[in-house]
Structure formats: C-alpha cells, structure tokens
PDB file of C-alpha atoms in Angstrom:
ATOM      1  CA  MET A   1      25.860  25.736  -2.104  1.00 51.00           C
ATOM      2  CA  GLY A   2      23.478  28.205  -0.166  1.00 55.00           C
ATOM      3  CA  GLY A   3      20.077  27.964  -0.864  1.00 59.00           C
ATOM      4  CA  THR A   4      17.502  27.082   1.460  1.00 58.00           C
ATOM      5  CA  TYR A   5      16.888  23.234   1.785  1.00 56.00           C
ATOM      6  CA  PHE A   6      13.585  21.807   2.496  1.00 61.00           C
ATOM      7  CA  ILE A   7      10.474  18.679   1.601  1.00 64.00           C
ATOM      8  CA  SER A   8       7.417  19.498  -0.027  1.00 70.00           C
ATOM      9  CA  ALA A   9       5.200  16.353   0.827  1.00 73.00           C
ATOM     10  CA  ASP A  10       1.095  16.003   0.481  1.00 83.00           C
ATOM     11  CA  THR A  11       0.939  13.591   2.516  1.00 87.00           C
ATOM     12  CA  GLY A  12      -2.961  13.208   2.781  1.00 89.00           C
ATOM     13  CA  THR A  13      -2.510  12.654  -1.158  1.00 91.00           C
ATOM     14  CA  ALA A  14      -0.076   9.867   0.105  1.00 91.00           C
ATOM     15  CA  ALA A  15      -2.087   8.720   3.104  1.00 93.00           C
ATOM     16  CA  SER A  16      -5.277   8.562   0.174  1.00 95.00           C
ATOM     17  CA  ALA A  17      -3.005   6.551  -1.934  1.00 95.00           C
ATOM     18  CA  GLY A  18      -1.959   4.086   0.377  1.00 95.00           C
ATOM     19  CA  HIS A  19      -5.522   3.145   1.888  1.00 95.00           C
ATOM     20  CA  GLN A  20      -6.778   2.746  -1.522  1.00 96.00           C
ATOM     21  CA  THR A  21      -4.030   0.591  -2.248  1.00 95.00           C
ATOM     22  CA  ALA A  22      -4.397  -1.519   0.939  1.00 95.00           C
ATOM     23  CA  GLY A  23      -8.356  -1.341  -0.898  1.00 93.00           C
ATOM     24  CA  THR A  24      -7.244  -3.826  -3.163  1.00 94.00           C
ATOM     25  CA  ALA A  25      -6.162  -6.445  -1.184  1.00 91.00           C
ATOM     26  CA  GLU A  26      -9.812  -7.995  -1.814  1.00 90.00           C
ATOM     27  CA  SER A  27      -9.874  -7.921  -5.259  1.00 93.00           C
ATOM     28  CA  TRP A  28      -6.922 -10.059  -5.238  1.00 92.00           C
ATOM     29  CA  ASP A  29      -8.789 -12.262  -2.686  1.00 90.00           C
ATOM     30  CA  SER A  30     -12.078 -12.626  -4.785  1.00 93.00           C
ATOM     31  CA  TRP A  31      -9.588 -12.754  -8.255  1.00 93.00           C
ATOM     32  CA  ALA A  32      -8.222 -16.363  -6.136  1.00 92.00           C
ATOM     33  CA  GLY A  33     -11.074 -17.203  -5.296  1.00 92.00           C
ATOM     34  CA  ARG A  34     -12.325 -16.721  -9.113  1.00 93.00           C
ATOM     35  CA  CYS A  35      -9.344 -18.681 -10.307  1.00 91.00           C
ATOM     36  CA  ALA A  36      -9.220 -21.893  -7.776  1.00 89.00           C
ATOM     37  CA  ALA A  37     -13.040 -22.237  -9.218  1.00 90.00           C
ATOM     38  CA  ALA A  38     -12.105 -22.001 -12.653  1.00 91.00           C
ATOM     39  CA  PHE A  39      -8.960 -24.254 -12.675  1.00 86.00           C
ATOM     40  CA  GLY A  40     -11.109 -26.845 -10.516  1.00 83.00           C
ATOM     41  CA  ASP A  41     -13.952 -26.501 -13.307  1.00 86.00           C
ATOM     42  CA  ALA A  42     -11.353 -27.309 -16.125  1.00 84.00           C
ATOM     43  CA  GLY A  43     -10.018 -30.320 -14.453  1.00 78.00           C
ATOM     44  CA  GLN A  44     -12.918 -31.599 -13.818  1.00 80.00           C
ATOM     45  CA  SER A  45     -14.359 -30.809 -17.243  1.00 85.00           C
ATOM     46  CA  PHE A  46     -11.713 -33.305 -19.018  1.00 81.00           C
ATOM     47  CA  ARG A  47     -12.828 -36.243 -17.260  1.00 81.00           C
ATOM     48  CA  SER A  48      -9.441 -37.352 -16.615  1.00 84.00           C
ATOM     49  CA  VAL A  49      -7.980 -38.201 -12.622  1.00 88.00           C
ATOM     50  CA  ARG A  50      -4.297 -36.917 -14.130  1.00 89.00           C
ATOM     51  CA  ILE A  51      -5.188 -33.852 -15.874  1.00 85.00           C
ATOM     52  CA  GLU A  52      -7.802 -32.592 -12.703  1.00 84.00           C
ATOM     53  CA  LEU A  53      -4.999 -33.477 -10.125  1.00 87.00           C
ATOM     54  CA  ALA A  54      -2.664 -31.319 -12.185  1.00 88.00           C
ATOM     55  CA  ALA A  55      -4.704 -28.533 -12.978  1.00 86.00           C
ATOM     56  CA  MET A  56      -5.898 -28.105  -9.835  1.00 86.00           C
ATOM     57  CA  GLY A  57      -1.828 -28.346  -8.597  1.00 89.00           C
ATOM     58  CA  PHE A  58      -1.293 -25.765 -11.339  1.00 91.00           C
ATOM     59  CA  GLY A  59      -4.316 -23.707 -10.463  1.00 90.00           C
ATOM     60  CA  TRP A  60      -3.042 -23.915  -6.392  1.00 91.00           C
ATOM     61  CA  ARG A  61       0.331 -22.583  -7.411  1.00 94.00           C
ATOM     62  CA  VAL A  62      -1.364 -19.479  -9.241  1.00 93.00           C
ATOM     63  CA  VAL A  63      -4.322 -19.055  -6.233  1.00 93.00           C
ATOM     64  CA  GLY A  64      -1.344 -18.572  -3.379  1.00 94.00           C
ATOM     65  CA  GLY A  65       0.637 -16.594  -5.701  1.00 94.00           C
ATOM     66  CA  ALA A  66      -2.557 -13.923  -5.991  1.00 92.00           C
ATOM     67  CA  ARG A  67      -3.068 -14.403  -2.420  1.00 93.00           C
ATOM     68  CA  GLN A  68       0.349 -13.772  -1.831  1.00 95.00           C
ATOM     69  CA  VAL A  69       0.168 -10.264  -3.673  1.00 94.00           C
ATOM     70  CA  GLY A  70      -2.966  -8.994  -1.943  1.00 93.00           C
ATOM     71  CA  GLU A  71      -1.117  -9.674   1.411  1.00 94.00           C
ATOM     72  CA  HIS A  72       1.755  -7.234  -0.457  1.00 96.00           C
ATOM     73  CA  VAL A  73      -0.333  -5.042  -1.526  1.00 96.00           C
ATOM     74  CA  GLU A  74      -2.419  -4.736   1.964  1.00 95.00           C
ATOM     75  CA  THR A  75       0.790  -4.327   3.514  1.00 97.00           C
ATOM     76  CA  LEU A  76       2.552  -1.632   1.174  1.00 97.00           C
ATOM     77  CA  GLY A  77      -1.036   0.431   1.486  1.00 96.00           C
ATOM     78  CA  LEU A  78      -0.767   0.618   5.491  1.00 96.00           C
ATOM     79  CA  ASN A  79       2.723   1.392   5.156  1.00 97.00           C
ATOM     80  CA  THR A  80       1.952   3.891   2.960  1.00 96.00           C
ATOM     81  CA  ALA A  81      -0.780   5.459   4.833  1.00 95.00           C
ATOM     82  CA  ALA A  82       1.450   5.144   8.056  1.00 96.00           C
ATOM     83  CA  ALA A  83       4.370   6.628   6.285  1.00 94.00           C
ATOM     84  CA  ALA A  84       2.575   9.621   5.380  1.00 92.00           C
ATOM     85  CA  ASN A  85       1.318  10.581   8.745  1.00 92.00           C
ATOM     86  CA  THR A  86       4.459   9.770  10.631  1.00 93.00           C
ATOM     87  CA  VAL A  87       5.364  12.767   8.613  1.00 88.00           C
ATOM     88  CA  ASP A  88       2.751  14.815   9.130  1.00 85.00           C
ATOM     89  CA  ALA A  89       2.951  14.424  12.772  1.00 88.00           C
ATOM     90  CA  ALA A  90       7.121  15.289  12.490  1.00 85.00           C
ATOM     91  CA  ASP A  91       6.349  17.996  10.636  1.00 80.00           C
ATOM     92  CA  GLU A  92       3.679  19.212  13.394  1.00 81.00           C
ATOM     93  CA  ASP A  93       6.224  18.516  16.178  1.00 82.00           C
ATOM     94  CA  SER A  94       9.163  19.968  14.907  1.00 78.00           C
ATOM     95  CA  ALA A  95       6.883  23.285  13.384  1.00 76.00           C
ATOM     96  CA  ALA A  96       5.755  23.602  17.297  1.00 78.00           C
ATOM     97  CA  GLN A  97       9.861  22.969  18.740  1.00 77.00           C
ATOM     98  CA  LEU A  98      11.100  25.987  15.214  1.00 72.00           C
ATOM     99  CA  HIS A  99       7.873  28.508  16.520  1.00 71.00           C
ATOM    100  CA  GLN A 100       9.454  27.905  20.227  1.00 72.00           C
ATOM    101  CA  HIS A 101      12.582  28.537  19.639  1.00 67.00           C
ATOM    102  CA  SER A 102      12.752  31.172  16.693  1.00 64.00           C
ATOM    103  CA  GLY A 103      10.280  32.937  18.539  1.00 60.00           C
ATOM    104  CA  GLY A 104       7.884  32.194  15.836  1.00 57.00           C
ATOM    105  CA  SER A 105       9.573  33.928  13.184  1.00 50.00           C
ATOM    106  CA  MET A 106      10.116  30.555  11.467  1.00 53.00           C
ATOM    107  CA  GLY A 107       7.105  27.945  10.371  1.00 51.00           C
ATOM    108  CA  SER A 108       9.348  24.688   9.691  1.00 50.00           C
ATOM    109  CA  HIS A 109      12.326  23.620   7.656  1.00 53.00           C
ATOM    110  CA  LEU A 110      10.186  21.329   6.257  1.00 52.00           C
ATOM    111  CA  SER A 111       8.236  23.731   3.747  1.00 53.00           C
ATOM    112  CA  ARG A 112       4.532  24.627   4.371  1.00 50.00           C
ATOM    113  CA  PRO A 113       3.379  22.883   1.514  1.00 48.00           C
ATOM    114  CA  VAL A 114       3.572  19.665   4.104  1.00 45.00           C
ATOM    115  CA  ASN A 115       0.695  20.489   6.196  1.00 45.00           C
ATOM    116  CA  HIS A 116      -1.201  22.940   3.903  1.00 43.00           C
TER     117      HIS A 116
END
C-alpha cells in the first residue's frame, strides 16, 4: 500500500484536442445546411405537395439533429479545453504552495509531467 501516488496529464494536448473538437461545430452546421437543401430539392423533384412536405418534415428533423450535435460537440470541446486549463492552473498553484511549505524539496504532488 505504500508508494507515491500522482496524476499525470498532458494539459496542452487536452486543451488542443478540446479546441479542435469545438472547431468541428462549423462542419456540423454546414452539413445540416447541405441536408436541408438536399431534402428540399428531393421533395420538389417529385412534383407532389404531399411528398414535398414529407421530405421537408423528415429533412428538418435531420437538420435539427445535426445542428444539435454541432452545439453539443462545441460545448464538449470548450469544456474539455477549460478543464485542461483548470488542471494546469491548479497544478501551478499547488506547486507554488508546496514549494512554499516544503522549502522547495517537492515540485508537486501532481507529478511534473503535468506541466512540462
């Protein structure tokens, strides 16, 4: 049971991944727009109001779902980046406190790989 316990996190990579994930939200929105156009075109090509309305109704559900996924993806990415930044800031604060209280003998209980 004895031993040193620590966490190790590459906060820069996590923050970057979060920003990249959030960046895909525009792609989801663009795809939703293309779906709306495709379903609109498909409905009109049958020259039947009934089929056109059915295609548009289904299309708007798909479009709404794609836009909602885009919003969730953006939120996930931004929250991931924020969490990485929070861990990074907490490690810096804890390292400063540990240095102050231990006379510099310890850099951090979080293991220095957190902030290389």
